[in-house]
PDB file of C-alpha atoms in Angstrom:
ATOM      1  CA  UNK A   5     127.867 -49.647 -59.598  1.00  0.00           C
ATOM      2  CA  UNK A   6     129.612 -51.693 -62.427  1.00  0.00           C
ATOM      3  CA  UNK A   7     127.875 -51.815 -65.684  1.00  0.00           C
ATOM      4  CA  UNK A   8     128.805 -54.027 -68.740  1.00  0.00           C
ATOM      5  CA  UNK A   9     127.527 -53.293 -72.402  1.00  0.00           C
ATOM      6  CA  UNK A  10     126.283 -55.838 -74.700  1.00  0.00           C
ATOM      7  CA  UNK A  11     127.177 -53.513 -77.614  1.00  0.00           C
ATOM      8  CA  UNK A  12     130.370 -55.875 -77.867  1.00  0.00           C
ATOM      9  CA  UNK A  13     130.505 -59.486 -77.012  1.00  0.00           C
ATOM     10  CA  UNK A  14     130.435 -60.146 -73.112  1.00  0.00           C
ATOM     11  CA  UNK A  15     130.987 -62.916 -70.685  1.00  0.00           C
ATOM     12  CA  UNK A  16     129.109 -62.060 -67.540  1.00  0.00           C
ATOM     13  CA  UNK A  17     129.523 -63.985 -64.527  1.00  0.00           C
ATOM     14  CA  UNK A  18     126.460 -64.943 -62.329  1.00  0.00           C
ATOM     15  CA  UNK A  19     125.876 -66.812 -59.175  1.00  0.00           C
ATOM     16  CA  UNK A  20     123.365 -69.460 -60.070  1.00  0.00           C
ATOM     17  CA  UNK A  21     122.662 -72.767 -58.342  1.00  0.00           C
ATOM     18  CA  UNK A  22     120.340 -75.207 -59.990  1.00  0.00           C
ATOM     19  CA  UNK A  23     119.746 -77.882 -57.701  1.00  0.00           C
ATOM     20  CA  UNK A  24     118.295 -81.537 -58.221  1.00  0.00           C
ATOM     21  CA  UNK A  25     115.646 -82.469 -55.363  1.00  0.00           C
ATOM     22  CA  UNK A  26     115.309 -86.388 -55.012  1.00  0.00           C
ATOM     23  CA  UNK A  27     112.552 -87.521 -52.986  1.00  0.00           C
ATOM     24  CA  UNK A  28     111.118 -90.797 -51.638  1.00  0.00           C
ATOM     25  CA  UNK A  29     107.517 -91.202 -52.065  1.00  0.00           C
ATOM     26  CA  UNK A  30     105.685 -92.208 -48.838  1.00  0.00           C
ATOM     27  CA  UNK A  31     102.017 -91.533 -49.650  1.00  0.00           C
ATOM     28  CA  UNK A  32     101.125 -91.933 -53.157  1.00  0.00           C
ATOM     29  CA  UNK A  33     101.266 -88.330 -55.257  1.00  0.00           C
ATOM     30  CA  UNK A  34      98.774 -87.848 -58.174  1.00  0.00           C
ATOM     31  CA  UNK A  35     100.979 -85.561 -60.442  1.00  0.00           C
ATOM     32  CA  UNK A  36      98.704 -82.933 -62.757  1.00  0.00           C
ATOM     33  CA  UNK A  37      99.934 -82.502 -66.610  1.00  0.00           C
ATOM     34  CA  UNK A  38     102.184 -79.923 -65.177  1.00  0.00           C
ATOM     35  CA  UNK A  39     103.208 -79.809 -61.573  1.00  0.00           C
ATOM     36  CA  UNK A  40     105.195 -76.427 -61.586  1.00  0.00           C
ATOM     37  CA  UNK A  41     102.226 -74.400 -60.038  1.00  0.00           C
ATOM     38  CA  UNK A  42     101.245 -77.030 -57.459  1.00  0.00           C
ATOM     39  CA  UNK A  43     104.921 -77.156 -56.049  1.00  0.00           C
ATOM     40  CA  UNK A  44     105.336 -73.435 -56.133  1.00  0.00           C
ATOM     41  CA  UNK A  45     102.341 -73.003 -54.263  1.00  0.00           C
ATOM     42  CA  UNK A  46     103.410 -75.776 -51.653  1.00  0.00           C
ATOM     43  CA  UNK A  47     106.973 -74.148 -51.282  1.00  0.00           C
ATOM     44  CA  UNK A  48     105.658 -70.598 -51.129  1.00  0.00           C
ATOM     45  CA  UNK A  49     103.154 -71.257 -48.243  1.00  0.00           C
ATOM     46  CA  UNK A  50     105.661 -73.443 -46.392  1.00  0.00           C
ATOM     47  CA  UNK A  51     108.418 -70.376 -46.964  1.00  0.00           C
ATOM     48  CA  UNK A  52     105.915 -67.813 -45.464  1.00  0.00           C
ATOM     49  CA  UNK A  53     105.249 -69.902 -42.520  1.00  0.00           C
ATOM     50  CA  UNK A  54     108.931 -70.266 -41.604  1.00  0.00           C
ATOM     51  CA  UNK A  55     110.506 -66.732 -42.680  1.00  0.00           C
ATOM     52  CA  UNK A  56     107.322 -64.562 -41.732  1.00  0.00           C
ATOM     53  CA  UNK A  57     107.932 -62.990 -38.050  1.00  0.00           C
ATOM     54  CA  UNK A  58     105.008 -60.322 -38.083  1.00  0.00           C
ATOM     55  CA  UNK A  59     102.411 -62.551 -39.308  1.00  0.00           C
ATOM     56  CA  UNK A  60     101.075 -59.620 -41.397  1.00  0.00           C
ATOM     57  CA  UNK A  61      98.414 -60.510 -44.199  1.00  0.00           C
ATOM     58  CA  UNK A  62      99.568 -58.376 -46.862  1.00  0.00           C
ATOM     59  CA  UNK A  63     103.498 -58.231 -47.156  1.00  0.00           C
ATOM     60  CA  UNK A  64     103.271 -54.821 -48.951  1.00  0.00           C
ATOM     61  CA  UNK A  65     102.313 -53.294 -45.373  1.00  0.00           C
ATOM     62  CA  UNK A  66     104.972 -55.410 -43.425  1.00  0.00           C
ATOM     63  CA  UNK A  67     107.795 -52.842 -41.934  1.00  0.00           C
ATOM     64  CA  UNK A  68     110.099 -56.137 -42.328  1.00  0.00           C
ATOM     65  CA  UNK A  69     109.360 -56.697 -45.928  1.00  0.00           C
ATOM     66  CA  UNK A  70     112.807 -55.814 -47.299  1.00  0.00           C
ATOM     67  CA  UNK A  71     114.917 -58.092 -44.819  1.00  0.00           C
ATOM     68  CA  UNK A  72     112.295 -60.992 -44.686  1.00  0.00           C
ATOM     69  CA  UNK A  73     113.664 -64.360 -46.334  1.00  0.00           C
ATOM     70  CA  UNK A  74     110.239 -64.977 -47.667  1.00  0.00           C
ATOM     71  CA  UNK A  75     110.057 -61.460 -49.725  1.00  0.00           C
ATOM     72  CA  UNK A  76     113.421 -62.096 -50.727  1.00  0.00           C
ATOM     73  CA  UNK A  77     112.857 -65.253 -52.316  1.00  0.00           C
ATOM     74  CA  UNK A  78     109.115 -65.331 -53.229  1.00  0.00           C
ATOM     75  CA  UNK A  79     107.945 -61.878 -53.471  1.00  0.00           C
ATOM     76  CA  UNK A  80     110.690 -59.857 -54.027  1.00  0.00           C
ATOM     77  CA  UNK A  81     110.365 -56.177 -53.351  1.00  0.00           C
ATOM     78  CA  UNK A  82     110.903 -53.508 -56.143  1.00  0.00           C
ATOM     79  CA  UNK A  83     113.176 -50.637 -55.576  1.00  0.00           C
ATOM     80  CA  UNK A  84     111.406 -47.477 -54.256  1.00  0.00           C
ATOM     81  CA  UNK A  85     113.444 -45.306 -56.714  1.00  0.00           C
ATOM     82  CA  UNK A  86     115.034 -46.358 -60.023  1.00  0.00           C
ATOM     83  CA  UNK A  87     116.780 -44.255 -62.440  1.00  0.00           C
ATOM     84  CA  UNK A  88     114.869 -45.578 -65.330  1.00  0.00           C
ATOM     85  CA  UNK A  89     111.735 -46.598 -64.495  1.00  0.00           C
ATOM     86  CA  UNK A  90     109.320 -47.223 -61.564  1.00  0.00           C
ATOM     87  CA  UNK A  91     108.817 -50.869 -61.163  1.00  0.00           C
ATOM     88  CA  UNK A  92     105.733 -52.561 -59.608  1.00  0.00           C
ATOM     89  CA  UNK A  93     107.081 -55.896 -59.733  1.00  0.00           C
ATOM     90  CA  UNK A  94     110.520 -57.476 -60.302  1.00  0.00           C
ATOM     91  CA  UNK A  95     111.344 -61.016 -61.262  1.00  0.00           C
ATOM     92  CA  UNK A  96     111.818 -63.408 -58.298  1.00  0.00           C
ATOM     93  CA  UNK A  97     115.158 -65.181 -57.818  1.00  0.00           C
ATOM     94  CA  UNK A  98     114.167 -68.804 -58.138  1.00  0.00           C
ATOM     95  CA  UNK A  99     112.849 -71.131 -60.619  1.00  0.00           C
ATOM     96  CA  UNK A 100     111.107 -74.320 -60.013  1.00  0.00           C
ATOM     97  CA  UNK A 101     111.371 -77.006 -62.932  1.00  0.00           C
ATOM     98  CA  UNK A 102     108.719 -79.894 -62.050  1.00  0.00           C
ATOM     99  CA  UNK A 103     108.785 -83.321 -63.314  1.00  0.00           C
ATOM    100  CA  UNK A 104     108.521 -84.097 -67.029  1.00  0.00           C
ATOM    101  CA  UNK A 105     105.126 -83.264 -68.552  1.00  0.00           C
ATOM    102  CA  UNK A 106     102.256 -85.619 -68.058  1.00  0.00           C
ATOM    103  CA  UNK A 107      99.472 -86.709 -65.337  1.00  0.00           C
ATOM    104  CA  UNK A 108     100.644 -89.741 -63.341  1.00  0.00           C
ATOM    105  CA  UNK A 109     100.624 -91.563 -59.661  1.00  0.00           C
ATOM    106  CA  UNK A 110     103.649 -91.869 -57.916  1.00  0.00           C
ATOM    107  CA  UNK A 111     103.490 -94.884 -55.337  1.00  0.00           C
ATOM    108  CA  UNK A 112     105.130 -95.144 -52.119  1.00  0.00           C
ATOM    109  CA  UNK A 113     108.831 -96.223 -52.732  1.00  0.00           C
ATOM    110  CA  UNK A 114     108.880 -94.384 -56.083  1.00  0.00           C
ATOM    111  CA  UNK A 115     111.213 -91.352 -56.435  1.00  0.00           C
ATOM    112  CA  UNK A 116     109.901 -87.780 -57.221  1.00  0.00           C
ATOM    113  CA  UNK A 117     112.507 -85.464 -58.773  1.00  0.00           C
ATOM    114  CA  UNK A 118     112.150 -81.740 -59.658  1.00  0.00           C
ATOM    115  CA  UNK A 119     114.781 -78.785 -60.141  1.00  0.00           C
ATOM    116  CA  UNK A 120     115.024 -75.713 -57.994  1.00  0.00           C
ATOM    117  CA  UNK A 121     117.141 -72.648 -59.152  1.00  0.00           C
ATOM    118  CA  UNK A 122     118.350 -69.891 -57.118  1.00  0.00           C
ATOM    119  CA  UNK A 123     119.834 -66.664 -58.543  1.00  0.00           C
ATOM    120  CA  UNK A 124     122.682 -64.216 -57.076  1.00  0.00           C
ATOM    121  CA  UNK A 125     122.429 -63.323 -53.465  1.00  0.00           C
ATOM    122  CA  UNK A 126     119.216 -65.839 -53.243  1.00  0.00           C
ATOM    123  CA  UNK A 127     121.873 -68.680 -53.277  1.00  0.00           C
ATOM    124  CA  UNK A 128     122.690 -67.668 -49.568  1.00  0.00           C
ATOM    125  CA  UNK A 129     119.164 -68.486 -48.837  1.00  0.00           C
ATOM    126  CA  UNK A 130     119.482 -72.096 -49.459  1.00  0.00           C
ATOM    127  CA  UNK A 131     119.182 -73.347 -46.252  1.00  0.00           C
ATOM    128  CA  UNK A 132     115.639 -71.772 -45.489  1.00  0.00           C
ATOM    129  CA  UNK A 133     114.821 -72.988 -48.981  1.00  0.00           C
ATOM    130  CA  UNK A 134     115.746 -76.411 -47.937  1.00  0.00           C
ATOM    131  CA  UNK A 135     113.644 -76.274 -44.813  1.00  0.00           C
ATOM    132  CA  UNK A 136     110.773 -75.037 -46.694  1.00  0.00           C
ATOM    133  CA  UNK A 137     110.667 -77.657 -49.155  1.00  0.00           C
ATOM    134  CA  UNK A 138     110.945 -80.541 -46.817  1.00  0.00           C
ATOM    135  CA  UNK A 139     108.192 -78.873 -44.694  1.00  0.00           C
ATOM    136  CA  UNK A 140     105.925 -78.561 -47.810  1.00  0.00           C
ATOM    137  CA  UNK A 141     106.289 -81.719 -49.028  1.00  0.00           C
ATOM    138  CA  UNK A 142     105.942 -83.446 -45.539  1.00  0.00           C
ATOM    139  CA  UNK A 143     102.605 -81.763 -45.149  1.00  0.00           C
ATOM    140  CA  UNK A 144     101.036 -83.085 -48.398  1.00  0.00           C
ATOM    141  CA  UNK A 145     100.844 -81.886 -51.891  1.00  0.00           C
ATOM    142  CA  UNK A 146      98.237 -82.246 -54.702  1.00  0.00           C
ATOM    143  CA  UNK A 147      94.704 -83.623 -54.739  1.00  0.00           C
ATOM    144  CA  UNK A 148      95.695 -86.931 -53.005  1.00  0.00           C
ATOM    145  CA  UNK A 149      97.769 -85.071 -50.375  1.00  0.00           C
ATOM    146  CA  UNK A 150     100.847 -86.897 -51.233  1.00  0.00           C
ATOM    147  CA  UNK A 151     103.800 -87.027 -49.059  1.00  0.00           C
ATOM    148  CA  UNK A 152     107.581 -87.398 -49.845  1.00  0.00           C
ATOM    149  CA  UNK A 153     110.912 -87.781 -47.739  1.00  0.00           C
ATOM    150  CA  UNK A 154     114.060 -85.816 -48.919  1.00  0.00           C
ATOM    151  CA  UNK A 155     116.823 -88.395 -49.909  1.00  0.00           C
ATOM    152  CA  UNK A 156     119.397 -85.833 -51.344  1.00  0.00           C
ATOM    153  CA  UNK A 157     120.103 -82.523 -53.163  1.00  0.00           C
ATOM    154  CA  UNK A 158     122.468 -82.037 -56.056  1.00  0.00           C
ATOM    155  CA  UNK A 159     124.011 -79.197 -57.530  1.00  0.00           C
ATOM    156  CA  UNK A 160     123.647 -79.507 -61.261  1.00  0.00           C
ATOM    157  CA  UNK A 161     126.585 -77.704 -63.300  1.00  0.00           C
ATOM    158  CA  UNK A 162     126.978 -77.583 -67.193  1.00  0.00           C
ATOM    159  CA  UNK A 163     129.215 -80.501 -66.967  1.00  0.00           C
ATOM    160  CA  UNK A 164     128.705 -82.267 -63.734  1.00  0.00           C
ATOM    161  CA  UNK A 165     126.807 -83.066 -60.731  1.00  0.00           C
ATOM    162  CA  UNK A 166     127.932 -82.592 -56.947  1.00  0.00           C
ATOM    163  CA  UNK A 167     125.811 -84.102 -54.118  1.00  0.00           C
ATOM    164  CA  UNK A 168     125.792 -81.198 -51.686  1.00  0.00           C
ATOM    165  CA  UNK A 169     123.072 -82.351 -48.776  1.00  0.00           C
ATOM    166  CA  UNK A 170     121.470 -85.449 -47.407  1.00  0.00           C
ATOM    167  CA  UNK A 171     119.428 -85.399 -44.289  1.00  0.00           C
ATOM    168  CA  UNK A 172     121.720 -88.059 -42.663  1.00  0.00           C
ATOM    169  CA  UNK A 173     124.694 -85.497 -43.046  1.00  0.00           C
ATOM    170  CA  UNK A 174     122.490 -82.665 -41.893  1.00  0.00           C
ATOM    171  CA  UNK A 175     124.795 -79.860 -43.498  1.00  0.00           C
ATOM    172  CA  UNK A 176     125.243 -78.184 -46.824  1.00  0.00           C
ATOM    173  CA  UNK A 177     128.444 -78.974 -48.588  1.00  0.00           C
ATOM    174  CA  UNK A 178     130.292 -75.810 -49.719  1.00  0.00           C
ATOM    175  CA  UNK A 179     129.724 -75.387 -53.187  1.00  0.00           C
ATOM    176  CA  UNK A 180     130.727 -72.865 -55.937  1.00  0.00           C
ATOM    177  CA  UNK A 181     127.944 -71.439 -57.765  1.00  0.00           C
ATOM    178  CA  UNK A 182     129.493 -69.011 -59.969  1.00  0.00           C
ATOM    179  CA  UNK A 183     128.762 -69.464 -63.855  1.00  0.00           C
ATOM    180  CA  UNK A 184     130.722 -67.834 -66.585  1.00  0.00           C
ATOM    181  CA  UNK A 185     129.316 -67.656 -70.396  1.00  0.00           C
ATOM    182  CA  UNK A 186     131.381 -69.596 -72.571  1.00  0.00           C
ATOM    183  CA  UNK A 187     132.262 -68.439 -75.940  1.00  0.00           C
ATOM    184  CA  UNK A 188     129.711 -68.612 -78.663  1.00  0.00           C
ATOM    185  CA  UNK A 189     130.227 -71.921 -80.733  1.00  0.00           C
ATOM    186  CA  UNK A 190     129.221 -70.761 -83.734  1.00  0.00           C
ATOM    187  CA  UNK A 191     126.978 -68.431 -85.914  1.00  0.00           C
ATOM    188  CA  UNK A 192     124.015 -70.628 -85.223  1.00  0.00           C
ATOM    189  CA  UNK A 193     122.261 -72.012 -82.378  1.00  0.00           C
ATOM    190  CA  UNK A 194     119.149 -74.551 -82.058  1.00  0.00           C
ATOM    191  CA  UNK A 195     116.928 -74.326 -78.948  1.00  0.00           C
ATOM    192  CA  UNK A 196     114.753 -76.870 -77.805  1.00  0.00           C
ATOM    193  CA  UNK A 197     111.603 -75.449 -75.795  1.00  0.00           C
ATOM    194  CA  UNK A 198     111.240 -78.158 -73.363  1.00  0.00           C
ATOM    195  CA  UNK A 199     107.835 -76.089 -71.654  1.00  0.00           C
ATOM    196  CA  UNK A 200     105.599 -73.852 -73.077  1.00  0.00           C
ATOM    197  CA  UNK A 201     107.198 -70.543 -73.671  1.00  0.00           C
ATOM    198  CA  UNK A 202     104.873 -67.488 -73.273  1.00  0.00           C
ATOM    199  CA  UNK A 203     105.653 -64.216 -74.814  1.00  0.00           C
ATOM    200  CA  UNK A 204     102.858 -61.441 -75.118  1.00  0.00           C
ATOM    201  CA  UNK A 205     102.466 -58.485 -77.471  1.00  0.00           C
ATOM    202  CA  UNK A 206     100.118 -55.842 -75.307  1.00  0.00           C
ATOM    203  CA  UNK A 207      98.839 -58.793 -73.421  1.00  0.00           C
ATOM    204  CA  UNK A 208      98.158 -60.995 -76.200  1.00  0.00           C
ATOM    205  CA  UNK A 209     100.030 -64.659 -76.284  1.00  0.00           C
ATOM    206  CA  UNK A 210     102.307 -65.203 -79.301  1.00  0.00           C
ATOM    207  CA  UNK A 211     101.640 -68.120 -81.105  1.00  0.00           C
ATOM    208  CA  UNK A 212     103.619 -70.264 -83.549  1.00  0.00           C
ATOM    209  CA  UNK A 213     102.748 -68.198 -86.336  1.00  0.00           C
ATOM    210  CA  UNK A 214     103.034 -64.777 -84.697  1.00  0.00           C
ATOM    211  CA  UNK A 215     106.275 -65.027 -82.392  1.00  0.00           C
ATOM    212  CA  UNK A 216     109.144 -63.595 -83.996  1.00  0.00           C
ATOM    213  CA  UNK A 217     113.183 -64.071 -83.282  1.00  0.00           C
ATOM    214  CA  UNK A 218     113.313 -60.243 -82.128  1.00  0.00           C
ATOM    215  CA  UNK A 219     110.446 -60.970 -79.318  1.00  0.00           C
ATOM    216  CA  UNK A 220     112.580 -63.893 -78.038  1.00  0.00           C
ATOM    217  CA  UNK A 221     115.750 -62.362 -77.887  1.00  0.00           C
ATOM    218  CA  UNK A 222     114.590 -58.918 -76.063  1.00  0.00           C
ATOM    219  CA  UNK A 223     112.682 -60.957 -73.885  1.00  0.00           C
ATOM    220  CA  UNK A 224     115.809 -63.017 -72.696  1.00  0.00           C
ATOM    221  CA  UNK A 225     118.085 -59.829 -72.655  1.00  0.00           C
ATOM    222  CA  UNK A 226     115.669 -58.059 -70.345  1.00  0.00           C
ATOM    223  CA  UNK A 227     115.191 -61.102 -68.059  1.00  0.00           C
ATOM    224  CA  UNK A 228     119.327 -61.397 -67.467  1.00  0.00           C
ATOM    225  CA  UNK A 229     119.349 -57.619 -67.163  1.00  0.00           C
ATOM    226  CA  UNK A 230     116.841 -57.409 -64.514  1.00  0.00           C
ATOM    227  CA  UNK A 231     118.105 -60.527 -62.565  1.00  0.00           C
ATOM    228  CA  UNK A 232     121.464 -59.549 -62.596  1.00  0.00           C
ATOM    229  CA  UNK A 233     120.454 -55.925 -61.636  1.00  0.00           C
ATOM    230  CA  UNK A 234     118.073 -56.843 -58.830  1.00  0.00           C
ATOM    231  CA  UNK A 235     119.793 -59.981 -57.387  1.00  0.00           C
ATOM    232  CA  UNK A 236     123.178 -60.429 -58.776  1.00  0.00           C
ATOM    233  CA  UNK A 237     126.604 -59.280 -57.626  1.00  0.00           C
ATOM    234  CA  UNK A 238     127.111 -57.044 -60.464  1.00  0.00           C
ATOM    235  CA  UNK A 239     124.448 -55.134 -62.894  1.00  0.00           C
ATOM    236  CA  UNK A 240     124.631 -56.102 -66.475  1.00  0.00           C
ATOM    237  CA  UNK A 241     122.864 -53.440 -68.268  1.00  0.00           C
ATOM    238  CA  UNK A 242     122.557 -53.805 -72.153  1.00  0.00           C
ATOM    239  CA  UNK A 243     122.063 -51.324 -74.856  1.00  0.00           C
ATOM    240  CA  UNK A 244     118.440 -51.939 -75.398  1.00  0.00           C
ATOM    241  CA  UNK A 245     118.187 -49.782 -78.403  1.00  0.00           C
ATOM    242  CA  UNK A 246     121.237 -51.019 -80.105  1.00  0.00           C
ATOM    243  CA  UNK A 247     120.243 -54.897 -79.496  1.00  0.00           C
ATOM    244  CA  UNK A 248     116.635 -53.912 -80.567  1.00  0.00           C
ATOM    245  CA  UNK A 249     118.064 -53.027 -84.160  1.00  0.00           C
ATOM    246  CA  UNK A 250     120.389 -56.019 -84.159  1.00  0.00           C
ATOM    247  CA  UNK A 251     117.902 -58.473 -83.291  1.00  0.00           C
ATOM    248  CA  UNK A 252     115.709 -57.651 -86.276  1.00  0.00           C
ATOM    249  CA  UNK A 253     118.461 -59.120 -88.747  1.00  0.00           C
ATOM    250  CA  UNK A 254     118.681 -62.331 -86.894  1.00  0.00           C
ATOM    251  CA  UNK A 255     116.761 -65.225 -88.975  1.00  0.00           C
ATOM    252  CA  UNK A 256     115.303 -68.403 -87.825  1.00  0.00           C
ATOM    253  CA  UNK A 257     113.963 -71.836 -88.654  1.00  0.00           C
ATOM    254  CA  UNK A 258     111.236 -73.193 -86.582  1.00  0.00           C
ATOM    255  CA  UNK A 259     109.143 -76.241 -85.594  1.00  0.00           C
ATOM    256  CA  UNK A 260     106.770 -74.841 -83.079  1.00  0.00           C
ATOM    257  CA  UNK A 261     103.392 -75.610 -82.029  1.00  0.00           C
ATOM    258  CA  UNK A 262     101.278 -74.438 -79.309  1.00  0.00           C
ATOM    259  CA  UNK A 263     100.313 -76.452 -76.401  1.00  0.00           C
ATOM    260  CA  UNK A 264      97.567 -75.409 -74.087  1.00  0.00           C
ATOM    261  CA  UNK A 265      97.728 -75.589 -70.479  1.00  0.00           C
ATOM    262  CA  UNK A 266      95.197 -74.356 -67.570  1.00  0.00           C
ATOM    263  CA  UNK A 267      95.692 -74.103 -63.878  1.00  0.00           C
ATOM    264  CA  UNK A 268      93.408 -72.678 -60.965  1.00  0.00           C
ATOM    265  CA  UNK A 269      94.429 -69.334 -59.223  1.00  0.00           C
ATOM    266  CA  UNK A 270      93.310 -69.564 -55.707  1.00  0.00           C
ATOM    267  CA  UNK A 271      94.801 -65.779 -55.506  1.00  0.00           C
ATOM    268  CA  UNK A 272      92.395 -64.840 -58.364  1.00  0.00           C
ATOM    269  CA  UNK A 273      89.725 -67.270 -57.738  1.00  0.00           C
ATOM    270  CA  UNK A 274      89.552 -68.370 -61.404  1.00  0.00           C
ATOM    271  CA  UNK A 275      91.042 -70.833 -64.011  1.00  0.00           C
ATOM    272  CA  UNK A 276      93.994 -69.235 -65.967  1.00  0.00           C
ATOM    273  CA  UNK A 277      94.840 -70.467 -69.559  1.00  0.00           C
ATOM    274  CA  UNK A 278      98.698 -70.398 -69.553  1.00  0.00           C
ATOM    275  CA  UNK A 279      99.573 -72.173 -73.171  1.00  0.00           C
ATOM    276  CA  UNK A 280     102.743 -71.095 -74.946  1.00  0.00           C
ATOM    277  CA  UNK A 281     104.990 -72.694 -77.940  1.00  0.00           C
ATOM    278  CA  UNK A 282     107.095 -75.744 -77.989  1.00  0.00           C
ATOM    279  CA  UNK A 283     109.224 -77.312 -80.146  1.00  0.00           C
ATOM    280  CA  UNK A 284     112.444 -76.480 -82.230  1.00  0.00           C
ATOM    281  CA  UNK A 285     113.702 -73.056 -82.915  1.00  0.00           C
ATOM    282  CA  UNK A 286     117.017 -72.453 -85.013  1.00  0.00           C
ATOM    283  CA  UNK A 287     118.698 -68.930 -84.732  1.00  0.00           C
ATOM    284  CA  UNK A 288     121.139 -67.868 -87.316  1.00  0.00           C
ATOM    285  CA  UNK A 289     122.961 -64.396 -87.620  1.00  0.00           C
ATOM    286  CA  UNK A 290     125.317 -62.187 -85.493  1.00  0.00           C
ATOM    287  CA  UNK A 291     124.433 -63.931 -82.255  1.00  0.00           C
ATOM    288  CA  UNK A 292     127.556 -63.017 -80.238  1.00  0.00           C
ATOM    289  CA  UNK A 293     125.850 -59.906 -78.559  1.00  0.00           C
ATOM    290  CA  UNK A 294     122.700 -62.193 -77.675  1.00  0.00           C
ATOM    291  CA  UNK A 295     124.729 -65.225 -76.732  1.00  0.00           C
ATOM    292  CA  UNK A 296     124.885 -64.471 -72.675  1.00  0.00           C
ATOM    293  CA  UNK A 297     121.305 -63.944 -72.496  1.00  0.00           C
ATOM    294  CA  UNK A 298     120.706 -67.110 -74.673  1.00  0.00           C
ATOM    295  CA  UNK A 299     123.186 -69.163 -72.819  1.00  0.00           C
ATOM    296  CA  UNK A 300     122.014 -67.928 -69.109  1.00  0.00           C
ATOM    297  CA  UNK A 301     118.332 -68.335 -70.358  1.00  0.00           C
ATOM    298  CA  UNK A 302     118.671 -71.855 -70.000  1.00  0.00           C
ATOM    299  CA  UNK A 303     118.623 -71.623 -66.189  1.00  0.00           C
ATOM    300  CA  UNK A 304     116.619 -68.455 -66.053  1.00  0.00           C
ATOM    301  CA  UNK A 305     114.335 -69.504 -68.521  1.00  0.00           C
ATOM    302  CA  UNK A 306     112.095 -66.962 -70.772  1.00  0.00           C
ATOM    303  CA  UNK A 307     108.436 -65.334 -70.976  1.00  0.00           C
ATOM    304  CA  UNK A 308     105.840 -65.442 -68.417  1.00  0.00           C
ATOM    305  CA  UNK A 309     105.565 -67.678 -65.274  1.00  0.00           C
ATOM    306  CA  UNK A 310     109.117 -68.680 -65.707  1.00  0.00           C
ATOM    307  CA  UNK A 311     109.285 -68.901 -61.787  1.00  0.00           C
ATOM    308  CA  UNK A 312     107.360 -72.252 -62.037  1.00  0.00           C
ATOM    309  CA  UNK A 313     108.976 -73.674 -64.990  1.00  0.00           C
ATOM    310  CA  UNK A 314     107.179 -72.315 -68.188  1.00  0.00           C
ATOM    311  CA  UNK A 315     109.712 -71.140 -71.009  1.00  0.00           C
ATOM    312  CA  UNK A 316     112.574 -73.666 -70.289  1.00  0.00           C
ATOM    313  CA  UNK A 317     114.745 -74.177 -73.271  1.00  0.00           C
ATOM    314  CA  UNK A 318     118.114 -76.162 -73.970  1.00  0.00           C
ATOM    315  CA  UNK A 319     120.590 -75.196 -76.310  1.00  0.00           C
ATOM    316  CA  UNK A 320     122.329 -77.389 -78.804  1.00  0.00           C
ATOM    317  CA  UNK A 321     124.990 -76.250 -81.614  1.00  0.00           C
ATOM    318  CA  UNK A 322     123.189 -76.003 -84.933  1.00  0.00           C
TER     319      UNK A 322
END
């Protein structure tokens, strides 16, 4: 297995498709403040109904769990053995970016738009993912059991968009999903935290007063390393010890605030608090070793519950 070390600046290439899905509302949809969890639940349910062959109640006991499109996308199976540590869970190779924050009602004829990202080998599962999304949203979502019909899917690249699918055409246009990290534009970057970033220390959420540059950077490094190892074509293995020392020298200016958000977990049968920090965060210093993790993090997100859109940020040159 090829390995790249982050002790020197690196420019890894990762297959990553960020897709914009446009829908026409056919029955009014009541969107909550944040629709990421709602969309993920609908997608997961539809994907399991399509991909599951054995109909086992628990995927952990299914003999086909390592070859199932549902577990490959939605409940990724950790390796049985790993040279560094035992994993009980690994990150899923998808990220859902729901509509902008704010409760509202979409009426028939309105457009519902959200983004869906697939990482690494999961890009090959795009056809079944599209089928799952169409079934999920045709069945009805939200408290109003709203319904929509798909108008089109676009591949969103850093500098352009490409229409890759319409129901009328019926086939997915071939498209290149490889992304290469560009050079670092300077010694400072500005992050705009779009959705709550939820980092934790010993299970305690880090708030605007306690979150650190080191916590952010190392979380991003770990996420890119795990995504590339378990889902990418090439493993990207950083020197965590070296980067941990280097991260302590990075300085930052922040204008952050805490945003509360709660959701009801049907699996745990309880309401869960999932707040995080949002705002602006300027980073200064020797960022070259962290630049790949920072740049890819715009698509991969950071922190807890990234799969349904938390920890989303955008980079501006400071």
